[in-house]
Structure formats: structure tokens, C-alpha cells
Coordinates of N, CA and C in Angstrom, one line a residue:
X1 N 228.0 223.7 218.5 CA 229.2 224.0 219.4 C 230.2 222.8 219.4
X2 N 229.8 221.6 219.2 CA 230.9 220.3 219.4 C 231.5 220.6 218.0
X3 N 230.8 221.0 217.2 CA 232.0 221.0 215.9 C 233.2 222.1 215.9
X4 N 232.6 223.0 216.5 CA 233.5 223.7 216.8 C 234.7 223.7 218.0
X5 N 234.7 223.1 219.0 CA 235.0 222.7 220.6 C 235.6 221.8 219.5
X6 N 235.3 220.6 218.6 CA 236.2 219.3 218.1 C 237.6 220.2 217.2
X7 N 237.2 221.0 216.4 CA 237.9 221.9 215.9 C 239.2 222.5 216.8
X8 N 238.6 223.4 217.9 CA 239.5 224.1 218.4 C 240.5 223.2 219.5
X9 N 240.1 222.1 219.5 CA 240.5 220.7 219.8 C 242.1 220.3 218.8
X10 N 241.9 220.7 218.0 CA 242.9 220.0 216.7 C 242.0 219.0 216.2
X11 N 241.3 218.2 216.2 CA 240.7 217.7 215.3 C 240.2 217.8 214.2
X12 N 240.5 217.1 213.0 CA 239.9 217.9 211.3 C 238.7 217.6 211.5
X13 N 238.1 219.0 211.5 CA 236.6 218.7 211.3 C 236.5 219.9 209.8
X14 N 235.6 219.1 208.7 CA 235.4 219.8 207.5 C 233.8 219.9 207.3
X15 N 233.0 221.2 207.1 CA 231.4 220.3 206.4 C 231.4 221.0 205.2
X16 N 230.4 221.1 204.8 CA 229.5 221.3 203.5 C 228.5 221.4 203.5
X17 N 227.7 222.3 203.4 CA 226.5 222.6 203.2 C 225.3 223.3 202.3
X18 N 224.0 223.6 202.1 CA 223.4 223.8 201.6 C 223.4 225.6 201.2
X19 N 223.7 226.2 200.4 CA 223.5 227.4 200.3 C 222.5 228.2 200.9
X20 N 221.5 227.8 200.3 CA 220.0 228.2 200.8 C 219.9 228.0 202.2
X21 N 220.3 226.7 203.0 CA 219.9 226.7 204.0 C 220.8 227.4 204.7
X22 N 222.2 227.4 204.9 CA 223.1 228.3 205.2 C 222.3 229.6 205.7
X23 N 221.8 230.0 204.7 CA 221.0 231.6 204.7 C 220.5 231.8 205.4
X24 N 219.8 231.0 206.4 CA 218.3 230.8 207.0 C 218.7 231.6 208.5
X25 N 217.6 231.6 209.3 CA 217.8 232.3 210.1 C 218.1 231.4 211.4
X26 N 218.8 230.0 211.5 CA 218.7 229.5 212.3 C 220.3 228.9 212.1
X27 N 220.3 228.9 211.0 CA 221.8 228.5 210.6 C 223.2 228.7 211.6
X28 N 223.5 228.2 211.2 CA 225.2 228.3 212.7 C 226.2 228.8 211.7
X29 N 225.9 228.6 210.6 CA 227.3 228.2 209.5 C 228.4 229.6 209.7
X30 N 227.4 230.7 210.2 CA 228.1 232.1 210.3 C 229.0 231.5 211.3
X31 N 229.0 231.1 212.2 CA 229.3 230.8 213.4 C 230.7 229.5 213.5
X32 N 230.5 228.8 212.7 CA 231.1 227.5 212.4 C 232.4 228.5 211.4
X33 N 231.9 229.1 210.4 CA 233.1 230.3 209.4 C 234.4 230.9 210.6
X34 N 233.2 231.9 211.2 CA 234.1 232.5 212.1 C 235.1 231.9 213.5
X35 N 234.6 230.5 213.9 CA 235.3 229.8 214.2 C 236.6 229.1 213.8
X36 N 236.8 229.0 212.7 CA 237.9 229.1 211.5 C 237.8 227.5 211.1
X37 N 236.2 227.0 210.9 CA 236.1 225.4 210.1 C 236.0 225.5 209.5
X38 N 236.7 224.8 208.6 CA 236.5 224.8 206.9 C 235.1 224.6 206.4
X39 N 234.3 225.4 206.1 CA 233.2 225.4 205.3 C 233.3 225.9 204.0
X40 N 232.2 224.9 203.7 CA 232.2 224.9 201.5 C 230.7 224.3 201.4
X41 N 230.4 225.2 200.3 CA 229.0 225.3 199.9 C 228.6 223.8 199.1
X42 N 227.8 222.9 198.8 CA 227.7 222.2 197.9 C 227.7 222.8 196.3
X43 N 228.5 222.3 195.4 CA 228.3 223.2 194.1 C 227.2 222.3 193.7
X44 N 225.9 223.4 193.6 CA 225.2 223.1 193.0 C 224.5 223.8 191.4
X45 N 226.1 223.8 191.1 CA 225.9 224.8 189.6 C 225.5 224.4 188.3
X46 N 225.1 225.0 187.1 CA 224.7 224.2 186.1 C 225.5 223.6 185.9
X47 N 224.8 222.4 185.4 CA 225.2 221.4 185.2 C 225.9 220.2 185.8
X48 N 225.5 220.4 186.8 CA 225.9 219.7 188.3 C 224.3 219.2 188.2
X49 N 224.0 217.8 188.0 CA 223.0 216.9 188.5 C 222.1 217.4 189.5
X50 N 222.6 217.7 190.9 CA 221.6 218.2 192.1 C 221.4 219.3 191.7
X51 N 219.9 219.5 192.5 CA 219.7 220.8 193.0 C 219.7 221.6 194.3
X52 N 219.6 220.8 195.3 CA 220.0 220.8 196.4 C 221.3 220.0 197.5
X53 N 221.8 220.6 198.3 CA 222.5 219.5 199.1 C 221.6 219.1 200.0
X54 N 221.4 217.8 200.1 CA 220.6 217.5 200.8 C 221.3 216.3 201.4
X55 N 222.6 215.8 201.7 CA 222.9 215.0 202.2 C 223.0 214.4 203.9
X56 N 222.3 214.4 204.8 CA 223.3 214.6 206.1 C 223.0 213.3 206.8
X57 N 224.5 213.4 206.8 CA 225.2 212.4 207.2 C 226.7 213.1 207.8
X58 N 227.2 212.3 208.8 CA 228.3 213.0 210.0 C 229.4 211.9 209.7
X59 N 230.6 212.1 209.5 CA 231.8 210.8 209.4 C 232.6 211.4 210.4
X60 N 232.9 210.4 211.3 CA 233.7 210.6 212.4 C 235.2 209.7 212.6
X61 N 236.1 210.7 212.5 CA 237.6 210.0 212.4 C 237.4 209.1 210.8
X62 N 236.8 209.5 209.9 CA 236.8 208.0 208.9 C 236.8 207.1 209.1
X63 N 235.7 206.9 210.6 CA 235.9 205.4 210.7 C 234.4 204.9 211.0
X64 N 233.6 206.2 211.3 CA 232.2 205.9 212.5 C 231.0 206.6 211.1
X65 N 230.2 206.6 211.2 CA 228.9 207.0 210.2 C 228.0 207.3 211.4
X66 N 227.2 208.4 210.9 CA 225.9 208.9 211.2 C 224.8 209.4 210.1
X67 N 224.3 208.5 209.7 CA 222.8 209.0 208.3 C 222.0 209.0 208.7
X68 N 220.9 209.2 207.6 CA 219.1 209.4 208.0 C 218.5 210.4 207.6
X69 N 217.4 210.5 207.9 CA 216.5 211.7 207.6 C 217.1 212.6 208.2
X70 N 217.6 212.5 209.8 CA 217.2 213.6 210.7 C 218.3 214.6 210.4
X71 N 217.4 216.1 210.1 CA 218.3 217.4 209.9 C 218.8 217.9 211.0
X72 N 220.1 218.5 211.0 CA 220.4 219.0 212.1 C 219.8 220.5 212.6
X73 N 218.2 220.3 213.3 CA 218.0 221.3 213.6 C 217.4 221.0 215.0
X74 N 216.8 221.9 215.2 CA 215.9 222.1 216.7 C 214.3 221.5 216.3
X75 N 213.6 221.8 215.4 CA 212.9 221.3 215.0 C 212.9 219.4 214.3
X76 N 214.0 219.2 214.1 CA 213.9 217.9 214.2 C 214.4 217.0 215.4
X77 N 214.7 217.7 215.8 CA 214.8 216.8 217.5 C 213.3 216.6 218.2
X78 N 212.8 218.3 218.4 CA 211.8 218.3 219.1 C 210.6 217.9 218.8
X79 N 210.3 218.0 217.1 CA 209.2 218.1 216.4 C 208.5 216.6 215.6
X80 N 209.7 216.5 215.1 CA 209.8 215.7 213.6 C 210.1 213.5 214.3
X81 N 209.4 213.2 213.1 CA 209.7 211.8 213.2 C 210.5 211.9 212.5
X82 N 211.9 211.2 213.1 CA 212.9 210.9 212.0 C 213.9 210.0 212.1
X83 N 215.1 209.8 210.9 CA 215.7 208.0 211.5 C 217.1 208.8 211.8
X84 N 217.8 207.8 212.1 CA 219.1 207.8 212.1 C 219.6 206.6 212.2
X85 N 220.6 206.5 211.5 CA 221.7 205.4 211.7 C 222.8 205.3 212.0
X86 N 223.5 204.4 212.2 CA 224.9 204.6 213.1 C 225.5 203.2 212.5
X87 N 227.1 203.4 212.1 CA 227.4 202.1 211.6 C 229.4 202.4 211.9
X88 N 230.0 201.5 211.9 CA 231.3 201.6 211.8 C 231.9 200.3 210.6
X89 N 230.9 199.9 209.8 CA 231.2 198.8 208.9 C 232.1 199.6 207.8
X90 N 233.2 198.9 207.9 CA 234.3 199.5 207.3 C 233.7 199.9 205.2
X91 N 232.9 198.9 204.7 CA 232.7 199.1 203.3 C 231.8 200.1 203.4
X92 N 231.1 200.3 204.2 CA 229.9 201.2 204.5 C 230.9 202.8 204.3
X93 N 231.1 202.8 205.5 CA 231.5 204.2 206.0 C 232.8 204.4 204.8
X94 N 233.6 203.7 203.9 CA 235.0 204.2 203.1 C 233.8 204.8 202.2
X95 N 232.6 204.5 201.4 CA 231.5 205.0 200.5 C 231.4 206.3 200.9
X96 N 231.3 206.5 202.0 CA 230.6 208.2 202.7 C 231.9 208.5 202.4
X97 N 233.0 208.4 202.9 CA 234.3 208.9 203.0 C 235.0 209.6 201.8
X98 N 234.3 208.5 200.9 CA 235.0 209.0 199.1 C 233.9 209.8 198.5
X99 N 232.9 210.1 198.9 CA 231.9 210.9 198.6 C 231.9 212.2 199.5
X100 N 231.9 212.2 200.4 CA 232.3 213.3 201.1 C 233.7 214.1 200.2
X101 N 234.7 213.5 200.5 CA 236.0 214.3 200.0 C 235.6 214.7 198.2
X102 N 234.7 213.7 197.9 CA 234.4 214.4 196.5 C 233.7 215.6 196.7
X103 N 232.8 216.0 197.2 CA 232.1 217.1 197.8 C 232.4 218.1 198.5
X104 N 233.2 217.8 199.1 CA 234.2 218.9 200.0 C 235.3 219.5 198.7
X105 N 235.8 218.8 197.9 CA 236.9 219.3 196.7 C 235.8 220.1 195.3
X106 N 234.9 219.6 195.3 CA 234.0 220.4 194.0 C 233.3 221.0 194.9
X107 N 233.2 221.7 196.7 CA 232.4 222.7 196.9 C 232.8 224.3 197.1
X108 N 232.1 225.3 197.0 CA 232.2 226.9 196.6 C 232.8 227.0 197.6
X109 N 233.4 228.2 198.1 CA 233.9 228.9 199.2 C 232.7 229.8 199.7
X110 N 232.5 230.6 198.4 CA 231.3 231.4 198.7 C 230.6 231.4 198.0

């Protein structure tokens, strides 16, 4: 709901995500779509190195970072041992930033 509430805010908020997981029965993505946020699938097509997106990590204003294991679910809040990190070091977070926008420009619509 904050991505969306940041959205209907004016705020650019863009993600990318996992196809498969997308699918799942716990997924928001339906919900984040119809909200009108730009979502884009990871291309994970031949010949594209990955096979999964498995990145997550949150960039905020391009200025703030959020990494780690922890998936954004209900089960890893409640369940799961997991890290997170938090940084605003400017060489740190421009890395996520240029990788992000690479990812968001090479990802599917559908």
C-alpha cells in the first residue's frame, strides 16, 4: 500500500519484478498494475544470463538504499531469519541506481 499511497502522491515510484513470482497467490503486483505503477517484468529471456529476478533491493529518491535477503513478504517478516541493509553512501546507492534503470529499460510489460 505505501507504493502505491507514494505513487498517488506524485512520487516516481517504478518496480520490476519476478514473473513467476508475480503469479503467486500472495502477490500485490495485480494491485500495484491497477493502481497505475509502472510495473515491468525482469526480462528473463534467452539469452539473458539470469534466470530468475531475484534482486530486492528498494532505492528511494536516488538517494537512500534498502538490500538483503529479506523478501518482501509476510512470511519473511514473521517467519524467516533475514538481513537488511540501509545505506545513503552516495558510490553505493549511484550502482543500484544504474542497475535499476538498466532493468527497468530491458524489462517486459507482459
Amino acid at each position: 500500500q505505501a507504493i502505491v499511497d507514494a505513487h498517488r502522491s506524485g512520487r516516481q515510484v517504478q518496480v520490476v519484478v519476478d514473473r513467476v513470482q508475480a503469479a503467486g497467490n500472495y502477490s500485490q503486483v495485480n494491485n500495484l498494475k491497477a493502481a497505475g505503477v509502472p510495473v515491468k517484468f525482469g526480462n528473463m529471456s534467452p539469452g539473458n544470463a539470469r534466470a530468475i529476478m531475484h534482486n530486492k533491493y528498494t532505492l528511494v529518491d536516488g538517494v537512500r538504499l534498502e538490500t538483503g535477503s529479506y523478501n518482501y513478504t509476510e512470511n519473511a517478516t514473521s517467519n524467516n531469519a533475514e538481513n537488511q541493509f540501509y545505506t545513503d553512501e552516495t558510490n553505493i546507492v549511484n550502482r543500484y541506481v544504474k542497475d535499476f534503470q538498466k532493468l527497468f529499460a530491458e524489462g517486459l510489460d507482459q
